[in-house]
């Protein structure tokens, strides 16, 4: 029942390469350069965000697809938050931000947690 929406694609022949590679607007299939061309068509129409679902392949192929998309396709569209960065760089940013986050959380708890307030009436 969770996959009922998949009924919309029940009549698609996923083995029809001509359809999948050239005519399908709902599927992005191909090498990074072909995917860049596909995304560019959306960009040319004014689309500024895409939601991608990568599935229906063995795990190693899914991971490879995600890696190729992140390494070659996303950077072509130059939005700085979309660029794939090394995990160590991201962890450094998280660790740097942690003290400020903990202080903000402490202040929030002091303000909103009743056990931190003094009783004002009896």
PDB file of C-alpha atoms in Angstrom:
ATOM      1  CA  UNK A   1       0.000   0.000   0.000  1.00  0.00           C
ATOM      2  CA  UNK A   2       2.963   2.351   0.621  1.00  0.00           C
ATOM      3  CA  UNK A   3       3.939   1.955  -3.025  1.00  0.00           C
ATOM      4  CA  UNK A   4       0.495   2.551  -4.547  1.00  0.00           C
ATOM      5  CA  UNK A   5       1.824   5.664  -6.300  1.00  0.00           C
ATOM      6  CA  UNK A   6       4.057   3.368  -8.369  1.00  0.00           C
ATOM      7  CA  UNK A   7       0.935   2.398 -10.314  1.00  0.00           C
ATOM      8  CA  UNK A   8       1.556   5.545 -12.354  1.00  0.00           C
ATOM      9  CA  UNK A   9       4.529   3.820 -14.009  1.00  0.00           C
ATOM     10  CA  UNK A  10       3.046   0.334 -14.374  1.00  0.00           C
ATOM     11  CA  UNK A  11       2.766   0.566 -18.172  1.00  0.00           C
ATOM     12  CA  UNK A  12       6.279   1.891 -18.800  1.00  0.00           C
ATOM     13  CA  UNK A  13       8.669  -0.455 -20.544  1.00  0.00           C
ATOM     14  CA  UNK A  14      11.857   0.141 -18.567  1.00  0.00           C
ATOM     15  CA  UNK A  15      13.737  -1.886 -21.191  1.00  0.00           C
ATOM     16  CA  UNK A  16      12.806   0.594 -23.960  1.00  0.00           C
ATOM     17  CA  UNK A  17      16.145   2.402 -24.040  1.00  0.00           C
ATOM     18  CA  UNK A  18      15.038   4.954 -26.636  1.00  0.00           C
ATOM     19  CA  UNK A  19      12.157   6.026 -24.407  1.00  0.00           C
ATOM     20  CA  UNK A  20      14.183   5.974 -21.201  1.00  0.00           C
ATOM     21  CA  UNK A  21      17.151   7.895 -22.590  1.00  0.00           C
ATOM     22  CA  UNK A  22      15.467  10.313 -24.980  1.00  0.00           C
ATOM     23  CA  UNK A  23      11.772  10.878 -24.378  1.00  0.00           C
ATOM     24  CA  UNK A  24      11.164  10.325 -20.681  1.00  0.00           C
ATOM     25  CA  UNK A  25      10.888  13.470 -18.623  1.00  0.00           C
ATOM     26  CA  UNK A  26      10.202  11.554 -15.433  1.00  0.00           C
ATOM     27  CA  UNK A  27      13.318   9.408 -15.561  1.00  0.00           C
ATOM     28  CA  UNK A  28      16.922  10.459 -15.745  1.00  0.00           C
ATOM     29  CA  UNK A  29      19.029   7.626 -17.095  1.00  0.00           C
ATOM     30  CA  UNK A  30      22.513   7.812 -18.542  1.00  0.00           C
ATOM     31  CA  UNK A  31      26.071   8.890 -17.998  1.00  0.00           C
ATOM     32  CA  UNK A  32      26.844  12.135 -16.137  1.00  0.00           C
ATOM     33  CA  UNK A  33      26.949  14.198 -19.336  1.00  0.00           C
ATOM     34  CA  UNK A  34      23.492  12.984 -20.382  1.00  0.00           C
ATOM     35  CA  UNK A  35      22.164  13.716 -16.874  1.00  0.00           C
ATOM     36  CA  UNK A  36      23.658  17.221 -17.055  1.00  0.00           C
ATOM     37  CA  UNK A  37      21.781  17.802 -20.327  1.00  0.00           C
ATOM     38  CA  UNK A  38      18.581  16.502 -18.729  1.00  0.00           C
ATOM     39  CA  UNK A  39      18.928  18.759 -15.667  1.00  0.00           C
ATOM     40  CA  UNK A  40      19.790  21.692 -17.943  1.00  0.00           C
ATOM     41  CA  UNK A  41      16.413  21.298 -19.706  1.00  0.00           C
ATOM     42  CA  UNK A  42      14.717  21.770 -16.328  1.00  0.00           C
ATOM     43  CA  UNK A  43      16.968  24.721 -15.505  1.00  0.00           C
ATOM     44  CA  UNK A  44      16.099  26.332 -18.848  1.00  0.00           C
ATOM     45  CA  UNK A  45      12.405  26.083 -17.902  1.00  0.00           C
ATOM     46  CA  UNK A  46      13.097  27.965 -14.655  1.00  0.00           C
ATOM     47  CA  UNK A  47      13.178  24.993 -12.299  1.00  0.00           C
ATOM     48  CA  UNK A  48      15.499  25.678  -9.378  1.00  0.00           C
ATOM     49  CA  UNK A  49      15.098  22.419  -7.439  1.00  0.00           C
ATOM     50  CA  UNK A  50      14.733  18.760  -8.368  1.00  0.00           C
ATOM     51  CA  UNK A  51      13.769  15.865  -6.158  1.00  0.00           C
ATOM     52  CA  UNK A  52      15.542  12.699  -7.229  1.00  0.00           C
ATOM     53  CA  UNK A  53      14.736   9.172  -6.261  1.00  0.00           C
ATOM     54  CA  UNK A  54      17.551   6.728  -6.878  1.00  0.00           C
ATOM     55  CA  UNK A  55      16.374   3.153  -6.544  1.00  0.00           C
ATOM     56  CA  UNK A  56      15.596  -0.160  -8.232  1.00  0.00           C
ATOM     57  CA  UNK A  57      19.251  -1.147  -8.578  1.00  0.00           C
ATOM     58  CA  UNK A  58      21.570  -3.272  -6.468  1.00  0.00           C
ATOM     59  CA  UNK A  59      23.089  -1.294  -3.575  1.00  0.00           C
ATOM     60  CA  UNK A  60      26.565  -0.930  -5.111  1.00  0.00           C
ATOM     61  CA  UNK A  61      25.046   0.487  -8.318  1.00  0.00           C
ATOM     62  CA  UNK A  62      22.833   2.882  -6.347  1.00  0.00           C
ATOM     63  CA  UNK A  63      25.844   4.161  -4.443  1.00  0.00           C
ATOM     64  CA  UNK A  64      27.801   4.568  -7.688  1.00  0.00           C
ATOM     65  CA  UNK A  65      24.904   6.508  -9.249  1.00  0.00           C
ATOM     66  CA  UNK A  66      24.742   8.826  -6.239  1.00  0.00           C
ATOM     67  CA  UNK A  67      28.520   9.290  -6.323  1.00  0.00           C
ATOM     68  CA  UNK A  68      28.569  10.131 -10.055  1.00  0.00           C
ATOM     69  CA  UNK A  69      25.627  12.522  -9.728  1.00  0.00           C
ATOM     70  CA  UNK A  70      27.238  14.296  -6.800  1.00  0.00           C
ATOM     71  CA  UNK A  71      30.681  14.440  -8.356  1.00  0.00           C
ATOM     72  CA  UNK A  72      29.815  15.440 -11.928  1.00  0.00           C
ATOM     73  CA  UNK A  73      26.226  16.638 -12.293  1.00  0.00           C
ATOM     74  CA  UNK A  74      25.500  18.760  -9.219  1.00  0.00           C
ATOM     75  CA  UNK A  75      28.694  20.855  -9.412  1.00  0.00           C
ATOM     76  CA  UNK A  76      27.815  21.945 -12.973  1.00  0.00           C
ATOM     77  CA  UNK A  77      24.927  23.961 -11.609  1.00  0.00           C
ATOM     78  CA  UNK A  78      27.126  26.054  -9.310  1.00  0.00           C
ATOM     79  CA  UNK A  79      24.882  26.429  -6.288  1.00  0.00           C
ATOM     80  CA  UNK A  80      27.433  26.440  -3.455  1.00  0.00           C
ATOM     81  CA  UNK A  81      25.258  24.392  -1.074  1.00  0.00           C
ATOM     82  CA  UNK A  82      24.951  21.642  -3.668  1.00  0.00           C
ATOM     83  CA  UNK A  83      28.645  20.979  -4.108  1.00  0.00           C
ATOM     84  CA  UNK A  84      29.711  17.629  -2.700  1.00  0.00           C
ATOM     85  CA  UNK A  85      32.377  18.221  -0.072  1.00  0.00           C
ATOM     86  CA  UNK A  86      34.635  15.869   1.832  1.00  0.00           C
ATOM     87  CA  UNK A  87      33.040  14.490   5.003  1.00  0.00           C
ATOM     88  CA  UNK A  88      35.945  15.771   7.126  1.00  0.00           C
ATOM     89  CA  UNK A  89      35.216  19.358   6.012  1.00  0.00           C
ATOM     90  CA  UNK A  90      31.560  19.009   6.968  1.00  0.00           C
ATOM     91  CA  UNK A  91      32.430  17.446  10.333  1.00  0.00           C
ATOM     92  CA  UNK A  92      34.830  20.315  11.053  1.00  0.00           C
ATOM     93  CA  UNK A  93      32.020  22.814  10.405  1.00  0.00           C
ATOM     94  CA  UNK A  94      29.661  20.872  12.672  1.00  0.00           C
ATOM     95  CA  UNK A  95      32.248  20.682  15.461  1.00  0.00           C
ATOM     96  CA  UNK A  96      32.990  24.405  15.114  1.00  0.00           C
ATOM     97  CA  UNK A  97      29.288  25.275  15.371  1.00  0.00           C
ATOM     98  CA  UNK A  98      28.631  22.943  18.312  1.00  0.00           C
ATOM     99  CA  UNK A  99      29.610  25.354  21.180  1.00  0.00           C
ATOM    100  CA  UNK A 100      27.314  28.092  19.855  1.00  0.00           C
ATOM    101  CA  UNK A 101      24.510  25.553  19.428  1.00  0.00           C
ATOM    102  CA  UNK A 102      24.995  24.239  22.970  1.00  0.00           C
ATOM    103  CA  UNK A 103      24.922  27.792  24.355  1.00  0.00           C
ATOM    104  CA  UNK A 104      21.738  28.604  22.424  1.00  0.00           C
ATOM    105  CA  UNK A 105      20.177  25.382  23.701  1.00  0.00           C
ATOM    106  CA  UNK A 106      21.182  26.234  27.293  1.00  0.00           C
ATOM    107  CA  UNK A 107      19.609  29.712  26.945  1.00  0.00           C
ATOM    108  CA  UNK A 108      16.451  28.220  25.449  1.00  0.00           C
ATOM    109  CA  UNK A 109      16.173  25.709  28.293  1.00  0.00           C
ATOM    110  CA  UNK A 110      16.767  28.432  30.896  1.00  0.00           C
ATOM    111  CA  UNK A 111      13.956  30.484  29.348  1.00  0.00           C
ATOM    112  CA  UNK A 112      11.468  27.713  28.608  1.00  0.00           C
ATOM    113  CA  UNK A 113      12.053  25.003  31.186  1.00  0.00           C
ATOM    114  CA  UNK A 114       9.860  25.628  34.266  1.00  0.00           C
ATOM    115  CA  UNK A 115      12.287  23.851  36.579  1.00  0.00           C
ATOM    116  CA  UNK A 116      14.836  26.581  35.904  1.00  0.00           C
ATOM    117  CA  UNK A 117      12.460  29.382  36.968  1.00  0.00           C
ATOM    118  CA  UNK A 118      12.159  30.649  40.527  1.00  0.00           C
ATOM    119  CA  UNK A 119       8.701  30.577  42.028  1.00  0.00           C
ATOM    120  CA  UNK A 120       7.220  34.061  42.054  1.00  0.00           C
ATOM    121  CA  UNK A 121       4.063  33.401  44.030  1.00  0.00           C
ATOM    122  CA  UNK A 122       2.984  31.083  46.815  1.00  0.00           C
TER     123      UNK A 122
END
